[in-house]
Amino acid sequence: MPVAAAQRARRRSKRGTYAKSSETRERIFAAALAVAGKEGIHRASVAAIAKKAGVAIGNLHYHFGSRDELLDELMRWLVSGLLTEVRAAVDACDDFFSKDEAALRAYLAYVHRNPACTRLAEEVRLHHPKLYAETTAMWLAMFRDEIREGVVRGELRAMGEDEVAALAYFLLGARYFVDQMIEGAGGRDYPGDDVAVAAYVDLTRRGLSHTEARTR
Amino acid sequence: MPVAAAQRARRRSKRGTYAKSSETRERIFAAALAVAGKEGIHRASVAAIAKKAGVAIGNLHYHFGSRDELLDELMRWLVSGLLTEVRAAVDACDDFFSKDEAALRAYLAYVHRNPACTRLAEEVRLHHPKLYAETTAMWLAMFRDEIREGVVRGELRAMGEDEVAALAYFLLGARYFVDQMIEGAGGRDYPGDDVAVAAYVDLTRRGLSHTEARTR
Amino acid sequence: MPVAAAQRARRRSKRGTYAKSSETRERIFAAALAVAGKEGIHRASVAAIAKKAGVAIGNLHYHFGSRDELLDELMRWLVSGLLTEVRAAVDACDDFFSKDEAALRAYLAYVHRNPACTRLAEEVRLHHPKLYAETTAMWLAMFRDEIREGVVRGELRAMGEDEVAALAYFLLGARYFVDQMIEGAGGRDYPGDDVAVAAYVDLTRRGLSHTEARTR
Amino acid sequence: MPVAAAQRARRRSKRGTYAKSSETRERIFAAALAVAGKEGIHRASVAAIAKKAGVAIGNLHYHFGSRDELLDELMRWLVSGLLTEVRAAVDACDDFFSKDEAALRAYLAYVHRNPACTRLAEEVRLHHPKLYAETTAMWLAMFRDEIREGVVRGELRAMGEDEVAALAYFLLGARYFVDQMIEGAGGRDYPGDDVAVAAYVDLTRRGLSHTEARTR
DNA sequence: ACATACGGGACGCCCCGTTTAT
DNA sequence: ATAAACGGGGCGTCCCGTATGT
């Protein structure tokens, strides 16, 4: 959304501070998030959003240009938020397994705070495939980099580029059902973050087998 | 879909041969799959489906009652097809790791044949949350059962129920990006089934660490 | 109905007796009456009628040609039934006031037996104005004739043709709310036929008669 | 219609003069009346109304919410207009027979001005039975009150409550065919208001009065 | 500038009456 | 006599410009 952002910036810069306006803008944005979270992005009509925000429909167009641009901005916000937090958590650690665990914990924390966001982020795949592909590519790149660096540091066994790439997909996907694990069945059978993290860490660290790893 | 299937059967049994009807029905169903696969379920309009199928719109309602019922049947078909195939593959094997590998290979084969179906199956989450939850529960149950039996057979290390449950979520999720791994970037960086399976199997079998598994 | 009746006769004469067919025909007709009575004529869809009759939709067209012809026949039946009964009751009496009372009693009896029919007969005005006009004309002619003959017999005061015509309208209209008088408010405030008839007879007798009004 | 009128008033008061809106609203309302008057209420499609009014279909929904609400308002207007005028005419008179005659004259005047409205008012019975029942109840109550008061004033012979109630039905019904009397047969055999009123007045006066009938 | 009211047109779904094949 | 296929509208919704205040 560089275009829309640029427009906004231009508009605001013209008049210096415009507190009231940006407040309305935020209200609309929050309303869009709420409506989309409840009904799904494709059912988030401008009427519903405007009603939720308590503003007139035209106002929405005034601030965002069109429904598409509003949703576009919403989607960019959705997909960037999680990735940013996870990245920060990862960068704060030193070795692969710490990073991996920190990433999952950051992910879990995010889902706890914004239960609807990960589900909404999935809808991006439908409504903005390009953005989705870009974001996924960034996630995958992050995983691949971590793995490679882990190998370099001697924390992980040696492996080929192909295997690294494939593992990135699997590790990224492993997070996919985290929100359902937490919320599924009313949250009754969620064992808690620690157990979930332990299971994941065990999986990645040593595998499921209790036998000694054989040379392959 | 059992209900709809039963209705169809009843209808047909009443009059002996009336081949044309079920043929048209299949055409409509296939058209719905094609349109939904290209545009997404929520953009699969009855007009587009009817046009693709080469029938009148009214005919579509004659066979399926409404757009919702058609899409409902489509979604049930989508989520059941993959699960059935994977289950068959799993049941044909004896030990955990064979089952696990067979499951992934069946999954890959299915995606190769029906590239759009797994993505469509994800859309079910939006349009029919209940069905999605049921299906996910079945997948999870399958994984949990396999893990438990693997433990009983001594193929896997001992673990608590909570860990089993959490692992089921992670293993199920690991498949989530398989279709993107295959199709992503025009399929250029897909290393092939064997490499992907090897990476996955290695992950599950012995973990990412090259160090000997320590007793915990 | 001459057209439809002729068609039917022709059709039947072709094949001699057609017991089953005419039975089905009656079933459809009765179903049409039932559906129209419940929902109104304009909402009596062929699907609903066929379902109620327990036959296929096509069958309905086979017997009646089209929905319009079926409803046409139904409407002719509706408007003719009441008129015929009232006429028979009138013809059985000799003087004007006996005829008038007998007409109202026949009307009441008919409404008691077929509560929905008078309301349906009103709908004819919408759906078949020509038929409605014809029927109304017949009712009016009947009233005018009775009045004129009453005058000739010396039972009624002398009056001009214009007054006769106007009175016919008023007397015909006076029956219009009879069914609501009977059914209105769940029928709780209907005083019974005798009271209603007495009120009506008193209205017409003391009004139309040229005899001196007696103190009551 | 009070509700809708209130809404409209509120809306307008918010923004000072915004003449255009209410103007469009009236145009749509008038168009609805025209279309319904020509084709019947149940055939008054939004498309036809919008076309007649010269506005877009969406605009119609903007002003009235839905076809049903528009027609609902139209029906309330229909049934209230006539009753109001008749009531005003009745209240301006003192004795029963003056009131009765004034009521009929007001009725006739209304029909002359709005030929379609009485027929449309009848359709209300089909499309809004509750409203129809309420309106009929008000008409009946008006007639009953007039009769009772006439008795009290000594203008009418004494009678029981049951008879009053029954007479109210008959007198109300007597007006039912007035519009057909006027328009029927192209209006050729309508003798004019004075003759019709005279006939009606004679019917009621000599019938309801306990005074001796005079030679005419 | 900012917010609201107003007006317009495009689909989408679905129901319905009918005809053709069996 | 029944099942299947057909096409025409109907209504509702939605998103969006534009005009109109504050």
PDB file of C-alpha atoms in Angstrom, chain C residues 39-43 104 118-119 122-123 125-127 132-133 136 144 157-159 162-163 165-167 169-182 184 189 191 195-200 202-216, chain D residues 39-43 104 118-119 122-123 125-127 132-133 136 144 157-159 162-163 165-167 169-182 184 189 191 195-200 202-216:
ATOM      1  CA  GLU C  39     -52.133 -18.077   1.119  1.00  0.00           C
ATOM      2  CA  GLY C  40     -54.211 -16.125  -1.335  1.00  0.00           C
ATOM      3  CA  ILE C  41     -54.629 -16.745  -5.013  1.00  0.00           C
ATOM      4  CA  HIS C  42     -51.565 -14.884  -6.132  1.00  0.00           C
ATOM      5  CA  ARG C  43     -49.370 -16.958  -3.853  1.00  0.00           C
ATOM      6  CA  LEU C 104     -79.174 -13.671   3.445  1.00  0.00           C
ATOM      7  CA  THR C 118     -66.063 -15.352   0.050  1.00  0.00           C
ATOM      8  CA  ARG C 119     -62.669 -13.918   0.768  1.00  0.00           C
ATOM      9  CA  GLU C 122     -63.026 -11.009  -3.509  1.00  0.00           C
ATOM     10  CA  GLU C 123     -59.589 -11.753  -4.855  1.00  0.00           C
ATOM     11  CA  ARG C 125     -61.556  -8.689  -8.487  1.00  0.00           C
ATOM     12  CA  LEU C 126     -57.809  -8.446  -8.735  1.00  0.00           C
ATOM     13  CA  HIS C 127     -56.983 -11.410 -10.845  1.00  0.00           C
ATOM     14  CA  TYR C 132     -65.679 -10.194 -11.379  1.00  0.00           C
ATOM     15  CA  ALA C 133     -67.572  -7.523 -13.257  1.00  0.00           C
ATOM     16  CA  THR C 136     -71.270  -8.547  -9.902  1.00  0.00           C
ATOM     17  CA  ARG C 144     -82.837  -5.221  -9.231  1.00  0.00           C
ATOM     18  CA  ARG C 157     -93.036   1.458  -2.346  1.00  0.00           C
ATOM     19  CA  ALA C 158     -92.788   2.789  -5.859  1.00  0.00           C
ATOM     20  CA  MET C 159     -89.380   4.000  -6.997  1.00  0.00           C
ATOM     21  CA  ASP C 162     -82.134   4.919 -10.784  1.00  0.00           C
ATOM     22  CA  GLU C 163     -83.091   4.303  -7.210  1.00  0.00           C
ATOM     23  CA  ALA C 165     -80.067   0.445  -9.382  1.00  0.00           C
ATOM     24  CA  ALA C 166     -78.474   2.291  -6.485  1.00  0.00           C
ATOM     25  CA  LEU C 167     -80.256   0.184  -3.914  1.00  0.00           C
ATOM     26  CA  TYR C 169     -75.484  -1.803  -5.039  1.00  0.00           C
ATOM     27  CA  PHE C 170     -76.121  -1.015  -1.399  1.00  0.00           C
ATOM     28  CA  LEU C 171     -77.920  -4.258  -0.669  1.00  0.00           C
ATOM     29  CA  LEU C 172     -75.250  -6.304  -2.388  1.00  0.00           C
ATOM     30  CA  GLY C 173     -72.554  -4.492  -0.498  1.00  0.00           C
ATOM     31  CA  ALA C 174     -74.296  -5.006   2.800  1.00  0.00           C
ATOM     32  CA  ARG C 175     -73.340  -8.672   2.544  1.00  0.00           C
ATOM     33  CA  TYR C 176     -69.710  -7.892   2.030  1.00  0.00           C
ATOM     34  CA  PHE C 177     -68.585  -7.978   5.627  1.00  0.00           C
ATOM     35  CA  VAL C 178     -70.707 -10.930   6.614  1.00  0.00           C
ATOM     36  CA  ASP C 179     -67.758 -13.277   6.775  1.00  0.00           C
ATOM     37  CA  GLN C 180     -65.859 -10.867   8.957  1.00  0.00           C
ATOM     38  CA  MET C 181     -68.859 -10.451  11.191  1.00  0.00           C
ATOM     39  CA  ILE C 182     -68.815 -14.216  11.631  1.00  0.00           C
ATOM     40  CA  GLY C 184     -63.857 -11.426  13.148  1.00  0.00           C
ATOM     41  CA  ASP C 189     -68.715 -11.206  19.005  1.00  0.00           C
ATOM     42  CA  PRO C 191     -74.477 -12.711  17.820  1.00  0.00           C
ATOM     43  CA  VAL C 195     -79.898 -11.716  15.330  1.00  0.00           C
ATOM     44  CA  ALA C 196     -77.939 -10.760  12.235  1.00  0.00           C
ATOM     45  CA  VAL C 197     -80.813 -11.661   9.950  1.00  0.00           C
ATOM     46  CA  ALA C 198     -83.281  -9.808  12.144  1.00  0.00           C
ATOM     47  CA  ALA C 199     -81.138  -6.687  12.044  1.00  0.00           C
ATOM     48  CA  TYR C 200     -80.819  -6.861   8.297  1.00  0.00           C
ATOM     49  CA  ASP C 202     -85.518  -4.768   9.939  1.00  0.00           C
ATOM     50  CA  LEU C 203     -83.224  -2.472   8.039  1.00  0.00           C
ATOM     51  CA  THR C 204     -84.635  -3.377   4.675  1.00  0.00           C
ATOM     52  CA  ARG C 205     -88.244  -3.942   5.648  1.00  0.00           C
ATOM     53  CA  ARG C 206     -88.964  -0.714   7.369  1.00  0.00           C
ATOM     54  CA  GLY C 207     -86.883   1.074   4.840  1.00  0.00           C
ATOM     55  CA  LEU C 208     -88.158  -0.286   1.622  1.00  0.00           C
ATOM     56  CA  SER C 209     -91.744  -0.883   2.504  1.00  0.00           C
ATOM     57  CA  HIS C 210     -94.310   1.787   1.731  1.00  0.00           C
ATOM     58  CA  THR C 211     -96.403   0.586   4.651  1.00  0.00           C
ATOM     59  CA  GLU C 212     -96.494   2.720   7.746  1.00  0.00           C
ATOM     60  CA  ALA C 213     -93.824   1.909  10.271  1.00  0.00           C
ATOM     61  CA  ARG C 214     -95.429   0.466  13.353  1.00  0.00           C
ATOM     62  CA  THR C 215     -94.355   1.514  16.759  1.00  0.00           C
ATOM     63  CA  ARG C 216     -92.209  -1.242  17.976  1.00  0.00           C
TER      64      ARG C 216
ATOM     65  CA  GLU D  39     -51.569  -3.474 -11.576  1.00  0.00           C
ATOM     66  CA  GLY D  40     -52.502  -4.329  -8.045  1.00  0.00           C
ATOM     67  CA  ILE D  41     -50.301  -4.223  -5.013  1.00  0.00           C
ATOM     68  CA  HIS D  42     -48.823  -7.658  -5.454  1.00  0.00           C
ATOM     69  CA  ARG D  43     -47.654  -6.806  -8.940  1.00  0.00           C
ATOM     70  CA  LEU D 104     -71.586   8.859   2.346  1.00  0.00           C
ATOM     71  CA  THR D 118     -60.821   2.097  -2.379  1.00  0.00           C
ATOM     72  CA  ARG D 119     -59.991  -0.877  -4.526  1.00  0.00           C
ATOM     73  CA  GLU D 122     -59.411  -3.771  -0.297  1.00  0.00           C
ATOM     74  CA  GLU D 123     -56.154  -5.399  -1.309  1.00  0.00           C
ATOM     75  CA  ARG D 125     -57.002  -7.463   3.316  1.00  0.00           C
ATOM     76  CA  LEU D 126     -54.699  -9.813   1.481  1.00  0.00           C
ATOM     77  CA  HIS D 127     -51.356  -8.265   2.093  1.00  0.00           C
ATOM     78  CA  TYR D 132     -57.042  -4.424   7.608  1.00  0.00           C
ATOM     79  CA  ALA D 133     -58.640  -5.867  10.709  1.00  0.00           C
ATOM     80  CA  THR D 136     -62.241  -2.331   9.834  1.00  0.00           C
ATOM     81  CA  ARG D 144     -71.653   1.733  16.283  1.00  0.00           C
ATOM     82  CA  ARG D 157     -85.515   3.526  17.525  1.00  0.00           C
ATOM     83  CA  ALA D 158     -84.210   1.646  20.529  1.00  0.00           C
ATOM     84  CA  MET D 159     -82.172  -1.458  19.823  1.00  0.00           C
ATOM     85  CA  ASP D 162     -76.193  -7.077  19.150  1.00  0.00           C
ATOM     86  CA  GLU D 163     -78.373  -5.338  16.640  1.00  0.00           C
ATOM     87  CA  ALA D 165     -73.141  -4.401  16.025  1.00  0.00           C
ATOM     88  CA  ALA D 166     -74.794  -6.234  13.155  1.00  0.00           C
ATOM     89  CA  LEU D 167     -76.069  -3.013  11.604  1.00  0.00           C
ATOM     90  CA  TYR D 169     -71.389  -4.394   9.527  1.00  0.00           C
ATOM     91  CA  PHE D 170     -74.233  -3.949   7.054  1.00  0.00           C
ATOM     92  CA  LEU D 171     -73.898  -0.180   6.815  1.00  0.00           C
ATOM     93  CA  LEU D 172     -70.149  -0.396   6.382  1.00  0.00           C
ATOM     94  CA  GLY D 173     -70.563  -3.027   3.707  1.00  0.00           C
ATOM     95  CA  ALA D 174     -73.156  -0.988   1.880  1.00  0.00           C
ATOM     96  CA  ARG D 175     -70.350   1.380   0.857  1.00  0.00           C
ATOM     97  CA  TYR D 176     -68.296  -1.400  -0.542  1.00  0.00           C
ATOM     98  CA  PHE D 177     -69.557  -1.285  -4.105  1.00  0.00           C
ATOM     99  CA  VAL D 178     -69.727   2.458  -4.320  1.00  0.00           C
ATOM    100  CA  ASP D 179     -66.690   2.699  -6.521  1.00  0.00           C
ATOM    101  CA  GLN D 180     -68.085   0.115  -8.873  1.00  0.00           C
ATOM    102  CA  MET D 181     -71.379   1.916  -8.958  1.00  0.00           C
ATOM    103  CA  ILE D 182     -69.480   4.969 -10.092  1.00  0.00           C
ATOM    104  CA  GLY D 184     -68.872   0.217 -13.473  1.00  0.00           C
ATOM    105  CA  ASP D 189     -75.205   3.918 -15.492  1.00  0.00           C
ATOM    106  CA  PRO D 191     -77.143   8.207 -11.705  1.00  0.00           C
ATOM    107  CA  VAL D 195     -79.652  10.018  -6.535  1.00  0.00           C
ATOM    108  CA  ALA D 196     -77.303   7.527  -4.896  1.00  0.00           C
ATOM    109  CA  VAL D 197     -77.314   9.438  -1.661  1.00  0.00           C
ATOM    110  CA  ALA D 198     -81.071   9.789  -1.745  1.00  0.00           C
ATOM    111  CA  ALA D 199     -81.494   6.069  -2.229  1.00  0.00           C
ATOM    112  CA  TYR D 200     -79.140   5.299   0.623  1.00  0.00           C
ATOM    113  CA  ASP D 202     -84.098   6.628   2.253  1.00  0.00           C
ATOM    114  CA  LEU D 203     -82.973   3.106   2.992  1.00  0.00           C
ATOM    115  CA  THR D 204     -81.475   3.997   6.314  1.00  0.00           C
ATOM    116  CA  ARG D 205     -83.897   6.709   7.369  1.00  0.00           C
ATOM    117  CA  ARG D 206     -87.107   4.871   6.988  1.00  0.00           C
ATOM    118  CA  GLY D 207     -85.501   1.768   8.289  1.00  0.00           C
ATOM    119  CA  LEU D 208     -83.771   3.011  11.346  1.00  0.00           C
ATOM    120  CA  SER D 209     -86.148   5.761  12.357  1.00  0.00           C
ATOM    121  CA  HIS D 210     -88.947   5.019  14.767  1.00  0.00           C
ATOM    122  CA  THR D 211     -90.920   7.909  13.343  1.00  0.00           C
ATOM    123  CA  GLU D 212     -93.819   7.243  11.038  1.00  0.00           C
ATOM    124  CA  ALA D 213     -92.793   6.914   7.453  1.00  0.00           C
ATOM    125  CA  ARG D 214     -94.089   9.841   5.482  1.00  0.00           C
ATOM    126  CA  THR D 215     -95.576   9.494   2.104  1.00  0.00           C
ATOM    127  CA  ARG D 216     -92.979  10.477  -0.265  1.00  0.00           C
TER     128      ARG D 216
END
